[in-house]
Short mmCIF file of C-alpha atoms and ligand atoms in Angstrom, two decimals:
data_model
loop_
_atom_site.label_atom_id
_atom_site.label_comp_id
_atom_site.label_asym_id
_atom_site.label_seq_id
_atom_site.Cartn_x
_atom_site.Cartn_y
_atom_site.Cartn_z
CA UNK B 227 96.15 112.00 106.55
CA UNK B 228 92.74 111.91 107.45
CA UNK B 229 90.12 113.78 104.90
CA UNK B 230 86.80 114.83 105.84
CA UNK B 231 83.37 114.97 103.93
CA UNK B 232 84.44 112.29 101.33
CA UNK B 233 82.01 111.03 98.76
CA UNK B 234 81.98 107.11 99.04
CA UNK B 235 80.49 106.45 95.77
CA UNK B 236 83.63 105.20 94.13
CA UNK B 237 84.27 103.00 97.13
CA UNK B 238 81.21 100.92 97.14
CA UNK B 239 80.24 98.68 94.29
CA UNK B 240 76.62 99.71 94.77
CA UNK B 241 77.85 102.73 93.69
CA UNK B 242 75.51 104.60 96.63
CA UNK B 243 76.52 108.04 96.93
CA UNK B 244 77.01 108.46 100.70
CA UNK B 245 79.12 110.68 102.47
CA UNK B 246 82.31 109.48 104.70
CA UNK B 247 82.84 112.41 107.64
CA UNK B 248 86.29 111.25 108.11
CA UNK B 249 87.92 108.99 105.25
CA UNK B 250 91.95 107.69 105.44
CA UNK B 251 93.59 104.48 103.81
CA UNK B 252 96.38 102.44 105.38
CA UNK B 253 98.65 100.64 103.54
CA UNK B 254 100.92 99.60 106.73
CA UNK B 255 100.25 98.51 110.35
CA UNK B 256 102.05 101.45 111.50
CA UNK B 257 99.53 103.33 109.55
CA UNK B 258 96.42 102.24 111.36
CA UNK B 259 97.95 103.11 114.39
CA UNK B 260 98.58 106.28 113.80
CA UNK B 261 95.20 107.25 112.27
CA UNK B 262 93.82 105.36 115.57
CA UNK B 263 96.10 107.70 117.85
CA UNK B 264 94.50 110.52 115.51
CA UNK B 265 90.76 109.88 116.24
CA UNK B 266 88.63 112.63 116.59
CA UNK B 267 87.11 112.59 120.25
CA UNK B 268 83.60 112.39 119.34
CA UNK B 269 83.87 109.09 117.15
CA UNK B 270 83.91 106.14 119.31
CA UNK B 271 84.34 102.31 117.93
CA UNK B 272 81.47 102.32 117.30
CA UNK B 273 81.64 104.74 114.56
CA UNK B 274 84.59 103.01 112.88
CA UNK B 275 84.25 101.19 109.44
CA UNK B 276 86.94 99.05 108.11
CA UNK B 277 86.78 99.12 104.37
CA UNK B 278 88.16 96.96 101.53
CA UNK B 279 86.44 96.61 98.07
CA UNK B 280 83.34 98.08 99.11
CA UNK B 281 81.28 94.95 97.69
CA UNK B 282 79.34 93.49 100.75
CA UNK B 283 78.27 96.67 102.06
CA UNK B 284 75.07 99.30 101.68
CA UNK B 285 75.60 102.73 102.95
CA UNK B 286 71.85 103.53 103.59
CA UNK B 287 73.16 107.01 104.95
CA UNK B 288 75.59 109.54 105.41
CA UNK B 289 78.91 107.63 107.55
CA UNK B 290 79.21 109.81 110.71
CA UNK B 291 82.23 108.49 111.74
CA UNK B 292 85.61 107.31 109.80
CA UNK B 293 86.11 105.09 107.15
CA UNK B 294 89.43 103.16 107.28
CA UNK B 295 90.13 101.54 103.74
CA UNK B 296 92.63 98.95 103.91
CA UNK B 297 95.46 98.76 100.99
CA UNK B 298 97.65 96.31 102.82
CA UNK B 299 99.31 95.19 99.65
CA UNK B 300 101.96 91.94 98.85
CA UNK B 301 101.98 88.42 97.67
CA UNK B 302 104.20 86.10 99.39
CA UNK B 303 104.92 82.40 99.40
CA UNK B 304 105.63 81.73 103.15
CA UNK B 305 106.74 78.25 103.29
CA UNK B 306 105.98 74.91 100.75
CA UNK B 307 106.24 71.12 101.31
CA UNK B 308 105.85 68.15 99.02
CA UNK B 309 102.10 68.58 98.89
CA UNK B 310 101.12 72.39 99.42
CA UNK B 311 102.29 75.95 99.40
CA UNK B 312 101.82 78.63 101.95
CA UNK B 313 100.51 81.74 100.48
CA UNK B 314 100.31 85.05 102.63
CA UNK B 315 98.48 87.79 101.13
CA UNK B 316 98.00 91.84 102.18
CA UNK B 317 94.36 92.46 103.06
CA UNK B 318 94.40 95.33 100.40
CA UNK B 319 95.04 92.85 97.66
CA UNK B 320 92.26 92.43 95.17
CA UNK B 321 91.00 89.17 95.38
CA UNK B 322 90.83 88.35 91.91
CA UNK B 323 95.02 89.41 91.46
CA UNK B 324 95.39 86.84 94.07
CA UNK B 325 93.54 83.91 91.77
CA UNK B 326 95.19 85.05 88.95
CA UNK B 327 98.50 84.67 90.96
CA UNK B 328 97.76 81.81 92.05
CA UNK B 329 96.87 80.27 88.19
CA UNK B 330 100.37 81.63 87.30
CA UNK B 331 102.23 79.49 89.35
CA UNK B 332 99.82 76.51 88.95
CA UNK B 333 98.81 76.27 92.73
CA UNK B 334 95.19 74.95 92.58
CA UNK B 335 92.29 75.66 95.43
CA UNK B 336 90.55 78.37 94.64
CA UNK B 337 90.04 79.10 90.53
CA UNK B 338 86.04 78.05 91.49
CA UNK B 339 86.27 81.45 93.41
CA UNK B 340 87.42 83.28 90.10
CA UNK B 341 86.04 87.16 89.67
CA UNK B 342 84.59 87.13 93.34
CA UNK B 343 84.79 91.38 93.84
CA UNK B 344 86.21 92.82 97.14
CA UNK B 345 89.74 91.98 98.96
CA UNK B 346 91.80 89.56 100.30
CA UNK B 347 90.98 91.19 104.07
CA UNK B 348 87.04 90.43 103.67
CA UNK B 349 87.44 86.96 102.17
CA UNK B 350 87.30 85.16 105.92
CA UNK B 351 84.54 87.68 106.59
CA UNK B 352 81.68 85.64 105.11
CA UNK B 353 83.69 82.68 103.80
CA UNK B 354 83.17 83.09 100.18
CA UNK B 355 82.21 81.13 98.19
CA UNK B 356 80.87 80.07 94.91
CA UNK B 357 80.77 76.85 93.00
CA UNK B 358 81.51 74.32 95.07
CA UNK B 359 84.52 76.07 96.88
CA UNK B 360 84.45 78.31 100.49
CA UNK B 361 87.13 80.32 101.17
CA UNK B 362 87.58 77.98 104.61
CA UNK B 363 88.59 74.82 102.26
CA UNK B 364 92.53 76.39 101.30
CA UNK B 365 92.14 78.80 104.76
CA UNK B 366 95.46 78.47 106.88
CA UNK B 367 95.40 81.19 109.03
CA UNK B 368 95.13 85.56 109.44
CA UNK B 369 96.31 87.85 111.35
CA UNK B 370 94.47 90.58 112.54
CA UNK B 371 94.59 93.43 114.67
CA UNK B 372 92.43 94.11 118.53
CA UNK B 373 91.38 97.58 117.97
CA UNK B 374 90.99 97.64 121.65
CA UNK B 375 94.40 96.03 122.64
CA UNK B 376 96.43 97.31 119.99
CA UNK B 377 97.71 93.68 119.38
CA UNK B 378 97.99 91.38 116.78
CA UNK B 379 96.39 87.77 116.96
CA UNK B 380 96.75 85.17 115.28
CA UNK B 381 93.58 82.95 114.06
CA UNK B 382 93.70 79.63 112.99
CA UNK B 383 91.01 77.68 110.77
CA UNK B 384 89.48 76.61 114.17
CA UNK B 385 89.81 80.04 115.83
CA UNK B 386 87.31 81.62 112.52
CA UNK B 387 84.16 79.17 113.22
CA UNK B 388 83.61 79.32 109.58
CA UNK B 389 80.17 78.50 108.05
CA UNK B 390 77.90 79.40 105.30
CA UNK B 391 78.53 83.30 104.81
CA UNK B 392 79.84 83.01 108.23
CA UNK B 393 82.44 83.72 110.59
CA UNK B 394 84.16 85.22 114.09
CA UNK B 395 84.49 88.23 111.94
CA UNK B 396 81.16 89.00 111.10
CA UNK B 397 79.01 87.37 114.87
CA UNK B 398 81.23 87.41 118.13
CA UNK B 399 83.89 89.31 117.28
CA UNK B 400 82.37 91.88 115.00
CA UNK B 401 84.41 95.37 114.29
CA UNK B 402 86.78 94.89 117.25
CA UNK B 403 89.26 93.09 114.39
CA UNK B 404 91.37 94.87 111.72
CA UNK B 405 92.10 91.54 109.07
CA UNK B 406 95.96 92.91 108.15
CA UNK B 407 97.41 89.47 106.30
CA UNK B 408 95.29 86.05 105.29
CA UNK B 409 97.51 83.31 104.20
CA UNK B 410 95.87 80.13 102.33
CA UNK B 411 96.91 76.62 102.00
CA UNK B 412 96.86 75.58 97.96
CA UNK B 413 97.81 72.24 96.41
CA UNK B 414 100.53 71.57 94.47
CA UNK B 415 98.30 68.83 92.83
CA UNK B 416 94.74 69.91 91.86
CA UNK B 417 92.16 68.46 93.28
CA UNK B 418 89.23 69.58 90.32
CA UNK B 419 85.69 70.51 91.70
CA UNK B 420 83.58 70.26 88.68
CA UNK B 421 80.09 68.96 90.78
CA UNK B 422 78.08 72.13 89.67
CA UNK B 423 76.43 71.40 86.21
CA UNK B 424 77.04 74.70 85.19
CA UNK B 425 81.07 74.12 85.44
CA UNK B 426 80.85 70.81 82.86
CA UNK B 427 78.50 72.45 80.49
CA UNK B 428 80.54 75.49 79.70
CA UNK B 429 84.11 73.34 79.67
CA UNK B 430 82.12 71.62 76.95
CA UNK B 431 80.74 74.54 75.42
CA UNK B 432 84.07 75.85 75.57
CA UNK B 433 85.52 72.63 74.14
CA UNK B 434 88.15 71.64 76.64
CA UNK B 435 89.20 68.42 76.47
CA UNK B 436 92.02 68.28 79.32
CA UNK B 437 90.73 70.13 82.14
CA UNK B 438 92.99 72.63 84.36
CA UNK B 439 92.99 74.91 87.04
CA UNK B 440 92.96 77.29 84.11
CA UNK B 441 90.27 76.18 82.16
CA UNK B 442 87.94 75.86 85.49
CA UNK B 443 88.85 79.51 85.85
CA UNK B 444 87.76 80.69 82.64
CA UNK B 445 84.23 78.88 82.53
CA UNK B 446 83.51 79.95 85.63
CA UNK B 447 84.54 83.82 84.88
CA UNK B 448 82.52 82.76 81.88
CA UNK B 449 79.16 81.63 83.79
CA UNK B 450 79.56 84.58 86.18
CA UNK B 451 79.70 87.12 83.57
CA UNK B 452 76.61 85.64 82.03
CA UNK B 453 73.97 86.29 85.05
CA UNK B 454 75.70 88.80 87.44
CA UNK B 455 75.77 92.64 86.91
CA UNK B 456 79.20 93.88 86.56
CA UNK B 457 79.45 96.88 88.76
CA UNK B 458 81.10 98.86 87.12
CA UNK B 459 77.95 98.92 84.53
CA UNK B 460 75.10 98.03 87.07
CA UNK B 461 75.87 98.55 90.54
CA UNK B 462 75.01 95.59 92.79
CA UNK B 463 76.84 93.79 95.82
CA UNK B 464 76.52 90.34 94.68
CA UNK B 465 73.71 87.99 96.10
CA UNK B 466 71.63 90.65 98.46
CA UNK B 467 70.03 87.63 100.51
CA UNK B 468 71.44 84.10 101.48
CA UNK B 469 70.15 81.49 100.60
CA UNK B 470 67.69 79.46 103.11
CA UNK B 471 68.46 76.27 105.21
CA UNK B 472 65.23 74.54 106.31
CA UNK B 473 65.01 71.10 107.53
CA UNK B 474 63.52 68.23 105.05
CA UNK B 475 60.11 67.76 106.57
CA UNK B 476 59.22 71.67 105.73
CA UNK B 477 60.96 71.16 102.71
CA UNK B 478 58.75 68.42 101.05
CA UNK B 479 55.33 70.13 102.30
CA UNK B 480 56.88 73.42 100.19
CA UNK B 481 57.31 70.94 97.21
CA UNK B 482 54.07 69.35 97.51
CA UNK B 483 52.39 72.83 97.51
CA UNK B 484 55.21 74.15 94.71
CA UNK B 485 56.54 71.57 92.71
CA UNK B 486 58.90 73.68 91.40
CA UNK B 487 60.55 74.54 94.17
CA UNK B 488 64.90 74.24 94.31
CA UNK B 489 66.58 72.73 96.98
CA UNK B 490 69.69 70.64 98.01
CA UNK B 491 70.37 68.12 100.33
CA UNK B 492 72.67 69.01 103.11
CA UNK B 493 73.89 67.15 105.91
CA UNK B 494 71.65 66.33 108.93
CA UNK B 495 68.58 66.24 107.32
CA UNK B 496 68.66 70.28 105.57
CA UNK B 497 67.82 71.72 102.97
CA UNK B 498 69.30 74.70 101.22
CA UNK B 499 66.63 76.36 99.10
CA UNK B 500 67.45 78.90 95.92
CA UNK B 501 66.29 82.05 97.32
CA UNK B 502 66.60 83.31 93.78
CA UNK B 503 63.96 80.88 93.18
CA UNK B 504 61.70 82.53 95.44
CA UNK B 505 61.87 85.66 94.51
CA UNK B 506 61.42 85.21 90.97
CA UNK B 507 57.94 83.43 92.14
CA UNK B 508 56.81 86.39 94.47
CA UNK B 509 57.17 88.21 90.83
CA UNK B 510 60.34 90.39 91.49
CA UNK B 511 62.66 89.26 88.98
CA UNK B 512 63.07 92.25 86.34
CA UNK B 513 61.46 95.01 88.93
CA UNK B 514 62.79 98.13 89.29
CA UNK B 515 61.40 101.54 91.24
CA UNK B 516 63.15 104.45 90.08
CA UNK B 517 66.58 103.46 90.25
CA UNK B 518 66.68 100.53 92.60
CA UNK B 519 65.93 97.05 91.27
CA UNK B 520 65.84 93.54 91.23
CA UNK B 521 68.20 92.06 88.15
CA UNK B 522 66.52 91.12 85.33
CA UNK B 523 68.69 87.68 84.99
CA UNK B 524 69.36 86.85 88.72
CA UNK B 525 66.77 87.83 90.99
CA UNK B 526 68.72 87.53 94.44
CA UNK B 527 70.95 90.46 93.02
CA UNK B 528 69.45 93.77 93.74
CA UNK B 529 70.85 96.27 91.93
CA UNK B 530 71.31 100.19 91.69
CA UNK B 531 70.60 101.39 88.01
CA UNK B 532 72.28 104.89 89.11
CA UNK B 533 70.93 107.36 91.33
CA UNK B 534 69.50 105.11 93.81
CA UNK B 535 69.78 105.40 97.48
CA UNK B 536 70.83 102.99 99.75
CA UNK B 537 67.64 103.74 101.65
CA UNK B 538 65.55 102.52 98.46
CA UNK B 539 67.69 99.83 97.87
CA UNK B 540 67.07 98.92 101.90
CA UNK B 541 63.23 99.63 101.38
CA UNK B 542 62.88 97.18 98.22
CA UNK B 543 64.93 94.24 100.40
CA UNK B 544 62.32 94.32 103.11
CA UNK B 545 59.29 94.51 100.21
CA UNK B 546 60.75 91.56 99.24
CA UNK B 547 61.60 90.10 102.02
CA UNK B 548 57.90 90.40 103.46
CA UNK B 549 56.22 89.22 100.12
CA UNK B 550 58.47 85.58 100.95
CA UNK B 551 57.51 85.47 103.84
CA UNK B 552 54.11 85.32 103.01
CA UNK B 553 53.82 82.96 99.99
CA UNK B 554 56.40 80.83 101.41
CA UNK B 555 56.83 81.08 105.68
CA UNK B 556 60.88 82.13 105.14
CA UNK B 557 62.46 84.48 106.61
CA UNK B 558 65.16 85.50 103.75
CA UNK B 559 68.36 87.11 105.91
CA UNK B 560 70.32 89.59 104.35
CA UNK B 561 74.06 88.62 103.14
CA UNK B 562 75.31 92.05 102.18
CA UNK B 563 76.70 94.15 105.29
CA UNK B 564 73.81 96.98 106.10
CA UNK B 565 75.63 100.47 106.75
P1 LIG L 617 83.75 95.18 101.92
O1 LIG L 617 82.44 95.25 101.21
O2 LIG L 617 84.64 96.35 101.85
O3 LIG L 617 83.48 94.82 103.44
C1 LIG L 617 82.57 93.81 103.81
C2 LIG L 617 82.55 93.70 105.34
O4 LIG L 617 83.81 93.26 105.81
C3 LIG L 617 82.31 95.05 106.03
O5 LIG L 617 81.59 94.79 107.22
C4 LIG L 617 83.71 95.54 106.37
O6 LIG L 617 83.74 96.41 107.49
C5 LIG L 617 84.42 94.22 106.67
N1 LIG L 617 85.85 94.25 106.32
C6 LIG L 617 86.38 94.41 105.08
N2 LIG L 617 87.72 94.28 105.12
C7 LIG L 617 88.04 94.06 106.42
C8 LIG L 617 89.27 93.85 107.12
N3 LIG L 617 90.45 93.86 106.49
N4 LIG L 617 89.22 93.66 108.47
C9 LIG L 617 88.04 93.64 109.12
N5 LIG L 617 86.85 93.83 108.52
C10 LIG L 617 86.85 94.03 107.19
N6 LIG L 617 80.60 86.80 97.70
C11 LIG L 617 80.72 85.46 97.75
O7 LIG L 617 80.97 84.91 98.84
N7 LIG L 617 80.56 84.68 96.64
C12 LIG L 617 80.30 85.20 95.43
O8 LIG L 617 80.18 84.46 94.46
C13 LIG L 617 80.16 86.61 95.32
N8 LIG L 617 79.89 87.20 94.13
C14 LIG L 617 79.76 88.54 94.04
C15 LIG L 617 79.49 89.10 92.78
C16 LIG L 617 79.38 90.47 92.65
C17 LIG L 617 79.08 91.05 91.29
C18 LIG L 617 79.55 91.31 93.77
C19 LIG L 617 79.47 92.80 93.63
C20 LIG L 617 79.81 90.77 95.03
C21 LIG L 617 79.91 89.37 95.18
N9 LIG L 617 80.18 88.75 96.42
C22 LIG L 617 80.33 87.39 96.50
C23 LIG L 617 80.26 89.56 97.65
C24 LIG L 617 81.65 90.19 97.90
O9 LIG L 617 82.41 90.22 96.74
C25 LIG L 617 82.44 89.45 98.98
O10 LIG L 617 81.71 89.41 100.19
C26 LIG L 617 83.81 90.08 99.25
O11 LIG L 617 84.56 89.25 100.09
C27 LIG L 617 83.70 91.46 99.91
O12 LIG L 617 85.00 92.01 99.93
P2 LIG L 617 85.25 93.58 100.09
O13 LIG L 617 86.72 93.76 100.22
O14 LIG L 617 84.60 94.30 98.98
O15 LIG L 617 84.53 93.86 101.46
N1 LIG L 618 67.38 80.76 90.29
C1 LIG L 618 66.10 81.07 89.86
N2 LIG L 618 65.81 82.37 89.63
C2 LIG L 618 66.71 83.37 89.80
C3 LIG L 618 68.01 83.06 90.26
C4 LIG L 618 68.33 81.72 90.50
O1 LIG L 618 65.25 80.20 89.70
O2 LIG L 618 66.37 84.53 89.54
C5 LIG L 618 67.73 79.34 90.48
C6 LIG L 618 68.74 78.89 89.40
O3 LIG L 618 68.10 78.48 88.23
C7 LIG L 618 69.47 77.76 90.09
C8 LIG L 618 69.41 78.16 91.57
O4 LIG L 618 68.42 79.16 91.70
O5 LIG L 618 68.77 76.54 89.92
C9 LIG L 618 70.77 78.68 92.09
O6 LIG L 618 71.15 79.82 91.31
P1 LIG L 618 72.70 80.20 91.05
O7 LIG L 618 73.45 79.01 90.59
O8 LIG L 618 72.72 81.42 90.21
O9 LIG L 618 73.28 80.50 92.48
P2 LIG L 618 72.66 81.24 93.75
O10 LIG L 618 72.27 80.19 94.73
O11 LIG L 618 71.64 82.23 93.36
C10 LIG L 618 74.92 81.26 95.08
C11 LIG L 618 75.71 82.26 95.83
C12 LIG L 618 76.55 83.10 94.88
C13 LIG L 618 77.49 82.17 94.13
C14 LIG L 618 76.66 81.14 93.37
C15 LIG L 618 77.52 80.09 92.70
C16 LIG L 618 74.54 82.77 97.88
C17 LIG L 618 73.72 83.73 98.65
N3 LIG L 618 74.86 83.10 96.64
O12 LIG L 618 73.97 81.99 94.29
O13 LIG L 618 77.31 84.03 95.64
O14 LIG L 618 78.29 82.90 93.24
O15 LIG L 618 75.77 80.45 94.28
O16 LIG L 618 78.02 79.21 93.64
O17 LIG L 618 74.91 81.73 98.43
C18 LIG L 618 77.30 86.22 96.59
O18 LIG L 618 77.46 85.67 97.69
O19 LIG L 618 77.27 87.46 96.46
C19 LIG L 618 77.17 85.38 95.40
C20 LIG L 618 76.98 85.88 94.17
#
């Protein structure tokens, strides 16, 4: 059935109180078809928003077109061998449910992507990751449906072009693919990433001696509770910006004029610079204007403190944006989906 004039507030984790002309859900493939056979005239492509958790995304206005949210459900182990099993997930399935799953049954790859909001559908979207871990490191393959065609293709790791908060999905390809099923590759034998300081310091704190898939879970649920917003308290979509890549020649003349500045080493010669970091320095850590904000603990989180807009919440990203820009010469580019 599709609904019209549906409030999206409880489908965003902004929490941005935007209006969806046309609103359905599809929990089948069959589904989607017959919602796309049931198009109003006047909304083209274009005007067609594929919807999962709502966590990447600011409406900054009414939705004129229809919303499609996606509750492909199921959990299945496709296929093992001596090394790794084959997990194919609905692209309705909360993330999160599928780590937990996954700690169940002791397959290890992606408890450093613990409490990441949003579904399994958008996970290829932007490669998540956090801590060490993208979502293209235990990626196998998806399948996903041509809106045009009305076909289903397969994509493999290749086929994605994955990078940093990057993918097919999201450049070249962008909203002519419905993500129905992702299915990841995860070890039978872990393979612990414990590199980020953070990680060691609360197993420690947390006084585990053996370390597990388990226990890597919980300190980093632990750490991310600690500094990000939960939105169902604060609403928020994560990191609003990326984080910069510059190349090491700009990078030490920054550090020579701020010696403070944060950085890592890439390959070839980058830099990736905490773009937290420079927004706490341009003085917009703790700010808030009515009811949009930047976070008091994490300043690359903007944040919605209740009645905000999407268009303030917009409006404060570009203040910010320009005030890097001119104490620093970066260009911050926004990582949340702009609606
Ligand atoms: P949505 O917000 O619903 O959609 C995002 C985009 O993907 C939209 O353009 C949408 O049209 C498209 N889309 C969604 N599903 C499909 C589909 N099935 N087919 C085609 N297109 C689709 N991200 C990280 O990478 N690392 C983090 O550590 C992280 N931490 C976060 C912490 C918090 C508190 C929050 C609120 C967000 C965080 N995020 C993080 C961002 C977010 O959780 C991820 O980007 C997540 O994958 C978004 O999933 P979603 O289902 O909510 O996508
Ligand atoms: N920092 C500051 N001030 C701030 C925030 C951060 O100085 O206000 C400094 C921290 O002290 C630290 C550095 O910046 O030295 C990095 O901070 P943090 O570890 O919190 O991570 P981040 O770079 O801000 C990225 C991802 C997160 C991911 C974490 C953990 C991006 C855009 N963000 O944040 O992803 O969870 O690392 O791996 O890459 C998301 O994508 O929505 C997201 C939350």
């Amino acid at each position: 059935m599709i609904e019209e004039n549906i409030s999206l507030k409880k489908y965003n984790t902004f929490g941005i109180d935007a209006t969806a002309h046309y609103f359905a859900t599809f929990s089948t493939l069959n589904e989607l078809s017959d919602h796309l056979e049931l198009i109003p005239s006047s909304i083209s492509s274009n005007s067609l928003l594929i919807l999962g958790g709502g966590s990447n995304l600011l409406f900054t206005k009414d939705f004129d077109g229809l919303v499609l949210k996606n509750e492909i459900g199921g959990i299945e182990k496709i296929r093992e061998d001596e090394s790794y099993v084959y997990i194919k997930a609905g692209a309705g399935v909360p993330w999160h449910q599928l780590v937990m799953h996954c700690l169940q049954n002791n397959w290890a790859g992606i408890e450093n992507l613990s409490l990441i909001p949003g579904n399994v559908g958008a996970s290829p979207m932007q490669n998540i990751g956090a801590y060490g871990v993208e979502l293209k490191d235990v990626f196998f393959e998806l399948e996903a449906f041509h809106l045009k065609d009305k076909s289903v293709v397969t994509f493999t790791l290749a086929d994605c072009e994955f990078g940093y908060r990057e993918s097919v999905f999201k450049r070249k390809f962008n909203k002519q693919f419905v993500i129905v099923t992702v299915t990841y590759r995860l070890s039978k034998v872990p393979n612990f990433k414990t590199a980020y300081a953070a990680i060691d310091q609360e197993l420690n704190k947390m006084g585990v001696s053996e370390l597990s898939i388990q226990a890597i879970s919980r300190a980093i649920i632990s750490i991310r509770q600690s500094k990000l917003p939960n939105p169902s308290e604060i609403g928020n979509a994560g990191s609003f910006f990326k984080n910069p890549e510059i190349d090491q020649q700009q990078f030490d003349r920054l550090s020579k004029e701020f010696p403070g500045i944060i950085g890592f080493s890439l390959a070839n010669e980058r830099v990736k610079l905490a773009a937290g970091w420079l927004i706490e320095q341009c003085g917009w850590k703790g700010y808030r204007k009515e009811d949009a904000g930047c976070y008091a603990k994490q300043a690359l989180v903007l944040v919605n403190y209740g009645h905000s807009t999407g268009a303030q919440i917009l409006e404060l990203s570009e203040s910010i944006v320009k005030s890097v820009k001119s104490k620093f010469g970066i260009e911050l580019e926004r990582e949340v989906n702009i609606i």
